[in-house]
Coordinates of C-alpha atoms (C1' of nucleotides) in Angstrom, one line a residue:
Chain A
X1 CA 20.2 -37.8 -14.5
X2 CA 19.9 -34.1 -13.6
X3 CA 22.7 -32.1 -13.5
X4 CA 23.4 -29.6 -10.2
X5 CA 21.4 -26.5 -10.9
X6 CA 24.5 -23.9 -9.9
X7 CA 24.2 -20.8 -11.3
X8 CA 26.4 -21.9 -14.7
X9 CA 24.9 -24.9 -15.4
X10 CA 21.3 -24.5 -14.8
X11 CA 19.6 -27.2 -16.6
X12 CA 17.1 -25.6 -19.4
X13 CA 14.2 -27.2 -17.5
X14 CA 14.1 -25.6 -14.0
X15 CA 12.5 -28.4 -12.0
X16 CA 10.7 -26.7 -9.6
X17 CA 10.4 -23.5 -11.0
X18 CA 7.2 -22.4 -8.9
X19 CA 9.0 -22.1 -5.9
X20 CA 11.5 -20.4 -6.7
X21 CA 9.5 -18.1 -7.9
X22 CA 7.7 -18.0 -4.7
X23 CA 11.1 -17.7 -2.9
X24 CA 12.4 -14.8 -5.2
X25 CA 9.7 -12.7 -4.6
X26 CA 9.9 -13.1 -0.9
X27 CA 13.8 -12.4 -1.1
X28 CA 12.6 -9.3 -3.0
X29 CA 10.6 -8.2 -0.5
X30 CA 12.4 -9.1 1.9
X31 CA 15.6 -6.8 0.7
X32 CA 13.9 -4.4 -1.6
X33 CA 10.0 -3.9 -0.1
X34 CA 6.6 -4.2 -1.3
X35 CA 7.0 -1.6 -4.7
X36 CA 9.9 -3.4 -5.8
X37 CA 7.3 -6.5 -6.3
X38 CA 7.4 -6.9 -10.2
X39 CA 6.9 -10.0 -12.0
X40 CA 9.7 -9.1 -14.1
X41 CA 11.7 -8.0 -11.3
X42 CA 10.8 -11.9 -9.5
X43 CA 11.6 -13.3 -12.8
X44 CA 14.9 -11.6 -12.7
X45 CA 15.6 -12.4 -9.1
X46 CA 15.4 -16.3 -9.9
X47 CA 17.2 -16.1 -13.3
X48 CA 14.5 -16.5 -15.6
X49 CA 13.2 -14.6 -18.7
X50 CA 10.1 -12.5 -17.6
X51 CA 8.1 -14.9 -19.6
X52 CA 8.9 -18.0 -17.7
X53 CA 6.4 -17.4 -14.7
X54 CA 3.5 -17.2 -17.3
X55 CA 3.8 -21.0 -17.1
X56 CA 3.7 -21.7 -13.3
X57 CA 1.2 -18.5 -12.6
X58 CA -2.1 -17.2 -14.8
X59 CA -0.7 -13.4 -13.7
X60 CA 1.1 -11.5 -11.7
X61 CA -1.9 -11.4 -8.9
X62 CA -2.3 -15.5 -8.5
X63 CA 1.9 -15.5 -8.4
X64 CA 1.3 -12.6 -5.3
X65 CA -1.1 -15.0 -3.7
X66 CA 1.0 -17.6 -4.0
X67 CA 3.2 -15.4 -1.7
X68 CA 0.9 -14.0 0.7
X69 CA -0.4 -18.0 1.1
X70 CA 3.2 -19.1 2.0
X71 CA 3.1 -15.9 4.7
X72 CA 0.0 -17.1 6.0
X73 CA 1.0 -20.4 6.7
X74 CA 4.4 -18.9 8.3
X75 CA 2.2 -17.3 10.3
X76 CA 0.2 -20.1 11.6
X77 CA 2.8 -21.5 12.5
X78 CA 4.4 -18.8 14.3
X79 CA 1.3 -18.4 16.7
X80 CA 1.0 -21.9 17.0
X81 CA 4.3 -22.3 18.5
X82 CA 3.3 -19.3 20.7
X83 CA 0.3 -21.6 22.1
X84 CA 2.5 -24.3 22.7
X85 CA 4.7 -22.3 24.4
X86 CA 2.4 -20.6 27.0
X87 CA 2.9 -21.8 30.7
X88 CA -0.6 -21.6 31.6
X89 CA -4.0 -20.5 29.8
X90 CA -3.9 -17.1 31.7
X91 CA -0.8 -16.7 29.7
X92 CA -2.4 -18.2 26.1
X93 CA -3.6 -14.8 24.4
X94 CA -0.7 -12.6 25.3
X95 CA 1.8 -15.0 24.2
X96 CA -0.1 -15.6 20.4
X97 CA -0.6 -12.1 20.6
X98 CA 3.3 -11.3 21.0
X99 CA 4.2 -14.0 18.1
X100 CA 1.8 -12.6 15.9
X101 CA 3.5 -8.6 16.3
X102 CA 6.8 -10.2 16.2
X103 CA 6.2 -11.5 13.2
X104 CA 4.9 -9.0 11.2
X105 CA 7.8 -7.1 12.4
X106 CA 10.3 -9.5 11.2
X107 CA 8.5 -9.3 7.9
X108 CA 7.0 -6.1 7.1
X109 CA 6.7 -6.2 3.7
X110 CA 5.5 -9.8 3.1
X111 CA 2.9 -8.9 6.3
X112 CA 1.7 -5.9 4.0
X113 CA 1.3 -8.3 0.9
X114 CA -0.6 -10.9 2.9
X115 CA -3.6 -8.5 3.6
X116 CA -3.1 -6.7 0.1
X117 CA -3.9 -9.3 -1.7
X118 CA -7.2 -10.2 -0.1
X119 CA -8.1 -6.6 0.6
X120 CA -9.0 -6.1 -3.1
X121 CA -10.7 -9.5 -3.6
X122 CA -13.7 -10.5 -2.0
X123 CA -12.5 -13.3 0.0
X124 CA -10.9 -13.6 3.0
X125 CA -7.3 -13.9 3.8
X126 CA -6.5 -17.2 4.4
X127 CA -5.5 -17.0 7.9
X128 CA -8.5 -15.4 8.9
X129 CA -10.7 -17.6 7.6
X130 CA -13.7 -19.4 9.9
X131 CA -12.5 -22.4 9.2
X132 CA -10.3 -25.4 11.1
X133 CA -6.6 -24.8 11.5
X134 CA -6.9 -21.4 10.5
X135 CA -5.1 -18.7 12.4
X136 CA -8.2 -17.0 13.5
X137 CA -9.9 -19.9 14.8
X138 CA -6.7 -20.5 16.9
X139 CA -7.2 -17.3 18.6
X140 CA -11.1 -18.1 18.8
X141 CA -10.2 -21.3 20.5
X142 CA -7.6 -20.1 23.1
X143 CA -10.1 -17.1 23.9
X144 CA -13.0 -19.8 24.7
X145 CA -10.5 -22.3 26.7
X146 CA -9.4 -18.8 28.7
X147 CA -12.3 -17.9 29.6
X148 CA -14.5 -21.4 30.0
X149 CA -18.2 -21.6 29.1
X150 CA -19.9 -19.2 30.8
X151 CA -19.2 -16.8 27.8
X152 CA -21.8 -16.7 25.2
X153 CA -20.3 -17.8 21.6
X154 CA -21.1 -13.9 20.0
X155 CA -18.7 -12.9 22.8
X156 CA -16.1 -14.6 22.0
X157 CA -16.5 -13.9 18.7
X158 CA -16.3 -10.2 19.3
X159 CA -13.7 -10.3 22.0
X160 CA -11.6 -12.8 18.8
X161 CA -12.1 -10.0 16.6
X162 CA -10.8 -7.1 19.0
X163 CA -7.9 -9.0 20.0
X164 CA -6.9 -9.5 16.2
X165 CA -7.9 -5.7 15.2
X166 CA -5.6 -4.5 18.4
X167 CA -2.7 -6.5 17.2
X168 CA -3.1 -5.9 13.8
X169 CA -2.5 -1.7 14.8
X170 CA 0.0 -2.7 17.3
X171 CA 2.0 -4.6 14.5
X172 CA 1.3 -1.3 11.7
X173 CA 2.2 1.3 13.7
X174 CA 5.4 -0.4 15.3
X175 CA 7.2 0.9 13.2
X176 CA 6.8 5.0 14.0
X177 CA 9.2 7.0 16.2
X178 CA 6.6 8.3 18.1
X179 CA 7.0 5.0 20.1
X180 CA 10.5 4.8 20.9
X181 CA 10.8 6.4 24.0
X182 CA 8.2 4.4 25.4
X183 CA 10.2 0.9 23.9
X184 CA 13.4 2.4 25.9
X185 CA 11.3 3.4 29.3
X186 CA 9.8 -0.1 29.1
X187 CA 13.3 -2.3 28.8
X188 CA 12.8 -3.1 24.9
X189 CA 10.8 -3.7 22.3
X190 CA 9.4 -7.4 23.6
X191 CA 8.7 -5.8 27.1
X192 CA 7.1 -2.7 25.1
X193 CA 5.3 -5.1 23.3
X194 CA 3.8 -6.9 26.3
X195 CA 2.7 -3.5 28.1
X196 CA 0.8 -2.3 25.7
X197 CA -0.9 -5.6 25.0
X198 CA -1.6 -5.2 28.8
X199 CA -2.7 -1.4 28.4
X200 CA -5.1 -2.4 25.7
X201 CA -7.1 -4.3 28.3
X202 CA -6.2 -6.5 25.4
X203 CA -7.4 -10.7 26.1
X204 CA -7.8 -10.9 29.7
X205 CA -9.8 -7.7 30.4
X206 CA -12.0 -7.7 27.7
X207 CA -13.7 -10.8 28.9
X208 CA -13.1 -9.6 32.8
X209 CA -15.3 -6.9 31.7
X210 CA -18.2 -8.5 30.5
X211 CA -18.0 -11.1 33.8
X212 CA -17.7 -7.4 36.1
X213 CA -21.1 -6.4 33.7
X214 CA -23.0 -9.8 34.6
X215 CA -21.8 -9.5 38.5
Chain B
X1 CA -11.3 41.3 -13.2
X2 CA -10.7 37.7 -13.7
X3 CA -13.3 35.6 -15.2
X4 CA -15.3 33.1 -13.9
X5 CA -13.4 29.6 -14.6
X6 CA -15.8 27.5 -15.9
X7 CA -14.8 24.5 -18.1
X8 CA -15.0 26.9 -21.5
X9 CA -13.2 30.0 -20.0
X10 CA -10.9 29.2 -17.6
X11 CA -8.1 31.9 -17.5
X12 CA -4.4 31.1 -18.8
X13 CA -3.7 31.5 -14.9
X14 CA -5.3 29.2 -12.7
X15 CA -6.1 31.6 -9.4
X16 CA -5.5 28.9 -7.0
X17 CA -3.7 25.7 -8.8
X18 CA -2.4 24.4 -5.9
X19 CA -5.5 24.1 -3.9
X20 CA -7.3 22.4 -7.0
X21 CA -4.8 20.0 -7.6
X22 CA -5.0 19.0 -3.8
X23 CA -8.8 18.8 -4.5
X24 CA -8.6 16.9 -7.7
X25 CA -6.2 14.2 -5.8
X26 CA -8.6 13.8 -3.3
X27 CA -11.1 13.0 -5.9
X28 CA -9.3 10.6 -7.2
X29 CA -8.9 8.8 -4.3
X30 CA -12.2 9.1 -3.5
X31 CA -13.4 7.3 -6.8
X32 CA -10.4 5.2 -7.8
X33 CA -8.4 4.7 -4.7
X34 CA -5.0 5.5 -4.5
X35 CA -3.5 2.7 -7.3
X36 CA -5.0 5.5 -9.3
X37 CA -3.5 8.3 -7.7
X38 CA -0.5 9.3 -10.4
X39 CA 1.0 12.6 -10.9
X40 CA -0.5 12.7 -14.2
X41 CA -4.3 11.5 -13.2
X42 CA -3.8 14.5 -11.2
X43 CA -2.8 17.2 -13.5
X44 CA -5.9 15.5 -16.1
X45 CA -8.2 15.7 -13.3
X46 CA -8.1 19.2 -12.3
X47 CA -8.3 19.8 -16.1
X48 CA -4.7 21.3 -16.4
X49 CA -1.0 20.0 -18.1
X50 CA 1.2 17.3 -16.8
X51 CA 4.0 19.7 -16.1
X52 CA 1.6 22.2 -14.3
X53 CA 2.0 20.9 -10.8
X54 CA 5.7 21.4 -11.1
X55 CA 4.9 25.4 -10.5
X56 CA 3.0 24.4 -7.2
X57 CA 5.2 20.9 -5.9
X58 CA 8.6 19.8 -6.1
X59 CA 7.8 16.4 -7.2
X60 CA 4.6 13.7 -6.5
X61 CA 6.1 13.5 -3.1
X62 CA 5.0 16.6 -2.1
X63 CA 1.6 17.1 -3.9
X64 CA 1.0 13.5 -1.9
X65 CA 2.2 15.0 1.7
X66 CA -0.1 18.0 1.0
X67 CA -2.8 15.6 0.4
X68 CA -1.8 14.0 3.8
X69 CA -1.8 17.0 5.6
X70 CA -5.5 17.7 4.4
X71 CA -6.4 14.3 6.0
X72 CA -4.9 14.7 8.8
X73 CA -6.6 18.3 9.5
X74 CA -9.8 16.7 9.1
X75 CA -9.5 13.8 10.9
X76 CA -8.6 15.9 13.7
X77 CA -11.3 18.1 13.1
X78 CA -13.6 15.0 13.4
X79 CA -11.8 13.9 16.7
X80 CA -12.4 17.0 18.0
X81 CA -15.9 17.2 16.9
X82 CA -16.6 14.1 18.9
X83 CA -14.6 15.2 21.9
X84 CA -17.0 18.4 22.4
X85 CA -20.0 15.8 22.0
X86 CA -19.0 13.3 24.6
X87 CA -22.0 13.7 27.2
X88 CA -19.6 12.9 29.8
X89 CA -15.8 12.3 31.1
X90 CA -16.2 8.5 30.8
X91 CA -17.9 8.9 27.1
X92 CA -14.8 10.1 26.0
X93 CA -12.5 7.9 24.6
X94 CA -15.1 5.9 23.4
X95 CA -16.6 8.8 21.6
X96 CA -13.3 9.9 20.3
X97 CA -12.5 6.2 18.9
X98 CA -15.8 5.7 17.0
X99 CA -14.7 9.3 15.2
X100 CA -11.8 8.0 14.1
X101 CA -13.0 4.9 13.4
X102 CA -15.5 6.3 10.9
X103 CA -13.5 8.5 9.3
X104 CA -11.3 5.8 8.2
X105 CA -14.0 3.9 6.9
X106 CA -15.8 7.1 5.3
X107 CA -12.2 8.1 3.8
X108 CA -10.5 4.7 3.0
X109 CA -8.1 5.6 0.3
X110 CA -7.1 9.3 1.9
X111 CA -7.2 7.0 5.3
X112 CA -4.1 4.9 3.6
X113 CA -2.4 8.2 2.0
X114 CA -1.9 9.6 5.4
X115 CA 0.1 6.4 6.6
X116 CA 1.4 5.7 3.9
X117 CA 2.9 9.5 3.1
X118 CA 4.9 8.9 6.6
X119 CA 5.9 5.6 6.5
X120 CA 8.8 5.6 4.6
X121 CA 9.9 9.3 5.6
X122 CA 11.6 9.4 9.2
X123 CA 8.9 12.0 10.2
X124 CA 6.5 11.5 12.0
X125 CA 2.6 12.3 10.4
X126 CA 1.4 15.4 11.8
X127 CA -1.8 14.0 13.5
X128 CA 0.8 11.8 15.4
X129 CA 3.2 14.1 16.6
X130 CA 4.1 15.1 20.2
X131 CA 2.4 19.0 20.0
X132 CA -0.3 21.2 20.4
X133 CA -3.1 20.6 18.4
X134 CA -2.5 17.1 17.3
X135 CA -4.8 15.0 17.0
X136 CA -2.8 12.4 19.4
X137 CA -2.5 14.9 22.2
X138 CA -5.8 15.4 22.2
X139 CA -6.5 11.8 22.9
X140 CA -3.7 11.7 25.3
X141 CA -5.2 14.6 27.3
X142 CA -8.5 13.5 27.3
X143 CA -7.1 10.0 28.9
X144 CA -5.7 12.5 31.5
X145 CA -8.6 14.2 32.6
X146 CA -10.5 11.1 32.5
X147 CA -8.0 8.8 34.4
X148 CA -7.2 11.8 36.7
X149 CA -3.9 12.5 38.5
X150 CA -2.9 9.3 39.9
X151 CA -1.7 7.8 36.9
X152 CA 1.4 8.2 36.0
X153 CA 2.6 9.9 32.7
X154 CA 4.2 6.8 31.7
X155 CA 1.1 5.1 32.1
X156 CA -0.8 7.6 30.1
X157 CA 1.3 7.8 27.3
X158 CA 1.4 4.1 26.8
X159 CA -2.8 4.0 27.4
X160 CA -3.0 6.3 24.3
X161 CA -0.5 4.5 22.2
X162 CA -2.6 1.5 23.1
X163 CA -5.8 3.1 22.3
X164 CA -4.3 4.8 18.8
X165 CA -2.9 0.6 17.6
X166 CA -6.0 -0.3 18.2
X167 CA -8.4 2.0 16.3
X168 CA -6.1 1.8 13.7
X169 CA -6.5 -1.7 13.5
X170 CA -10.3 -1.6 14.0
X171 CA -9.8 1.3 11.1
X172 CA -7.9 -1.3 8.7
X173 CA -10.0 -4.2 9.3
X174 CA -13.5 -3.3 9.1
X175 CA -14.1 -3.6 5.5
X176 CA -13.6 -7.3 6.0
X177 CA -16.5 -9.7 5.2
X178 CA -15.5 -11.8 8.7
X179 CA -16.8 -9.1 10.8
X180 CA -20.0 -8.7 8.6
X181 CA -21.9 -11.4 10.6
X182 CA -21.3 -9.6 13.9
X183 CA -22.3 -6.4 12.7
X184 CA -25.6 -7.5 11.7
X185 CA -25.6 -9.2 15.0
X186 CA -25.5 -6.1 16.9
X187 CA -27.2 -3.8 15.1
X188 CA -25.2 -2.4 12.7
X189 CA -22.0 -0.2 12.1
X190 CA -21.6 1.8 14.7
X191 CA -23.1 -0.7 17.4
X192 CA -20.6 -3.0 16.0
X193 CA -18.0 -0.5 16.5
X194 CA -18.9 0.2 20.4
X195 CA -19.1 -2.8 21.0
X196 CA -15.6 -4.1 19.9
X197 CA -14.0 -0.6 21.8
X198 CA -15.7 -2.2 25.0
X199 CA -14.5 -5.5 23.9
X200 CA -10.9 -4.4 23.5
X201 CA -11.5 -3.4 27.5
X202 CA -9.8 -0.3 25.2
X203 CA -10.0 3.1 27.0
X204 CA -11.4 2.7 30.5
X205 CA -9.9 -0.6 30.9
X206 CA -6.6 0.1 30.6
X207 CA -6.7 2.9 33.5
X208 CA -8.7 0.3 35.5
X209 CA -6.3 -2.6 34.7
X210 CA -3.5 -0.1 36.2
X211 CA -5.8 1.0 39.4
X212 CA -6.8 -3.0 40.1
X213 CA -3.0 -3.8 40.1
X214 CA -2.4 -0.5 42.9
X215 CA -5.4 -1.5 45.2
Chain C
dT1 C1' 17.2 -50.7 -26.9
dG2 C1' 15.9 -47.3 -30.6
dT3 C1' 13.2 -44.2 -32.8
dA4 C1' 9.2 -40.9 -33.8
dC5 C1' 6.6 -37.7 -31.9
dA6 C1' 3.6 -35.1 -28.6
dT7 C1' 4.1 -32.3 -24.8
dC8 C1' 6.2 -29.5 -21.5
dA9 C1' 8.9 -25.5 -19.9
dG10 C1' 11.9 -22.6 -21.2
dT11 C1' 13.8 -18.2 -24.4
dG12 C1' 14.1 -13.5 -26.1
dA13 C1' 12.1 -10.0 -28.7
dA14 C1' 8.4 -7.2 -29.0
dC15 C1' 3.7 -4.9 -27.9
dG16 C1' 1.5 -0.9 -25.9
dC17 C1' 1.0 1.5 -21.7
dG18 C1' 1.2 5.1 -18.1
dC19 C1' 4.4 6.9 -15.4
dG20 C1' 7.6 11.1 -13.4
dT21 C1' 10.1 14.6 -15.1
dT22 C1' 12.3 18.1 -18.1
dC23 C1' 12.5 21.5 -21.7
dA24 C1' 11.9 25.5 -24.5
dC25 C1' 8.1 28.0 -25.1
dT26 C1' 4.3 31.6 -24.4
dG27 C1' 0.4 34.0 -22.5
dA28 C1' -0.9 36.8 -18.5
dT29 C1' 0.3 39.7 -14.8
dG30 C1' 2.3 43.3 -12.1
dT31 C1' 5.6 46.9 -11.4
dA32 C1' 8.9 51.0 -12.3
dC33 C1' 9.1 55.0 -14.4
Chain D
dT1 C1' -2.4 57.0 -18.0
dG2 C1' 1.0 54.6 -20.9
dT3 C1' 4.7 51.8 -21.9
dA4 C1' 8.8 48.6 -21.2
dC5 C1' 10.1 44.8 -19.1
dA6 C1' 10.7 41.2 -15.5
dT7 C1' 8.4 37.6 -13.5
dC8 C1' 4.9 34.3 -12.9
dA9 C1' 2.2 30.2 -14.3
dG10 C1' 0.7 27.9 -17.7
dT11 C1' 1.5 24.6 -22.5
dG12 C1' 2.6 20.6 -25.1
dA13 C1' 6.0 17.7 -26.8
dA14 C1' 9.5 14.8 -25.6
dC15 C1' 12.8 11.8 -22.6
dG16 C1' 13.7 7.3 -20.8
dC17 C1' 11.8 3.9 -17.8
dG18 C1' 9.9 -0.4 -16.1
dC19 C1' 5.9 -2.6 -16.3
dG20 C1' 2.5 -6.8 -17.6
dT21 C1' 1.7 -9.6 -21.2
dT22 C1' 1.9 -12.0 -25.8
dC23 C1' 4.2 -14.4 -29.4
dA24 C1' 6.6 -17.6 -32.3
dC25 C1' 10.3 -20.2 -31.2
dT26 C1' 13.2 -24.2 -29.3
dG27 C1' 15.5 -27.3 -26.3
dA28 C1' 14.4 -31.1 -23.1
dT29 C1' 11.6 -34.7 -21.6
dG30 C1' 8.8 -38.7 -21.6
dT31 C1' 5.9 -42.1 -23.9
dA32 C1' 4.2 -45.5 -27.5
dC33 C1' 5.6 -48.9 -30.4

DNA sequence: TGTACATCAGTGAACGCGCGTTCACTGATGTAC
DNA sequence: TGTACATCAGTGAACGCGCGTTCACTGATGTAC
């Protein structure tokens, strides 16, 4: 029989310690940004001595990919909503792409953890792996149903990679005033948004291209 | 008649601190990345005392925006560069984008200093900003003359806010092992590099996306 | 149902570290007369 | 040309800080008999 685990009567054992952990450190960054990231500062955050997470976590770094793993699965899901919600296929790759700059808006410091992490290891971020259910091979996948079969795979595998570089800057550098007037000309951020996903030539016309070079 | 300042006999004063501190900082981030880039590391680098820089900066802030500014300069130096090689009007942007692009990946650390100096400041950084010189009116201008006069300034600012997200991105993603496979694919780095510009339908595409939807 | 005991998941104090910054200082330089 | 002196640009020791991590410990839990 567990007592409630309010903030005066905690039991000793946490019960699910690991998550909160998990759910500190996104609080943290969250309220505080990335360089307030400690472990002690996570440990702190979920009431916990600073030596606690040494049982849920091997270090600070597997405790910030337990993080960035929880960001990439928000993620996922966040473009996969986008997919669902698209009224027709035209519509499939600017709708993902919107979700996926909306969200790294909404979280810009757990956005900069998730590539952090895996830009100092040699694997991939998870979202970006080539491998079923992943993020990447959602984009792959609307990008071949788009543009049907004519398209040779190494296409598609560029044009994937474009569109996720393109978004990736679009999502960095929303941030900067430099952009602001254009947001207000445009009718606001979401509208902004969807111009300049237009202006990159972004889905649609980087495949429209290579059909105009085969015509 | 100063002495020469070799390791043995450098003179009490320095000559030119300032400028070897900015130097030794680049160094640093040249061989250790910019986790390494303290204050201190600094001072030890250009062989000199922790309270030194004090004489030259206000605090790191400032030795860091210095360090910026030098990145920026020769970023736009390399933009330029390429701008003045571009065979042709069309060759432009695409010219302009792989120079970038390659000085990101040439410079990674400094490349990530330069962001990272302005992100938190409400400036803007100085290859960014909206006057002569910059390295973004430079590519705005050379989207004029290569669009020519019937697109609107609207249309052209957004085009080369378009075209900066997403050789940004391009910048911040190449080091990833995904894109290795397509690389080797076409040729190597810089073929690699053309070809996802094209693929992003970036420069030209944009303008032509905007004639299409007049004819 | 009770009891002994291994294991689990916490505590809190301590470690050494490198950091940014300050301070009183001192050696070198340049200027006024 | 020489000298007094203000100013400049260094030194090196020290400050307090928060960090990641380790350690011996202890309270709670669960299992075997």
């Amino acid at each position: 029989m567990r007592e409630a685990a309010t903030a005066e009567s905690r039991p000793y054992h946490h019960g699910d310690l690991r998550r909160a952990l998990v759910d500190a450190a996104r609080r943290i960054l969250e309220n505080e940004g990335p360089s307030a990231l400690s472990l002690r500062a996570v440990a702190r955050e979920a009431g916990v001595s600073p030596a606690a997470p040494y049982h849920h976590f091997k270090d600070k770094g597997e405790l910030l990919d337990a993080v960035a793993h929880l960001g990439w699965d928000a993620l996922g899901e966040a473009m996969t909503a986008a997919k669902a919600r698209a009224a027709d296929v035209s519509a499939l790759m600017t709708e993902i792409g919107v979700a996926y700059v909306l969200f790294a808006q909404q979280h810009p410091a757990l956005y900069r953890v998730m590539y952090d992490c895996s830009r100092d290891q040699e694997s991939l971020p998870e979202g970006m792996e080539d491998k079923e259910d992943s993020a990447y091979c959602l984009v792959r996948e609307s990008f071949r149903k788009m543009v049907g079969p004519e398209i040779s795979d190494e296409d598609v595998e560029l044009a994937t990679i474009a569109a996720w570089c393109a978004a990736h800057g679009l999502a960095e550098m929303s941030g900067f005033r430099q952009f602001d007037p254009a947001k207000a000309a445009l009718g606001g951020e979401e509208a902004f948004l969807r111009s300049v996903l237009s202006h990159l030539g972004m889905f649609p016309a980087a495949a429209r291209a290579k059909i105009d070079g085969q015509g």
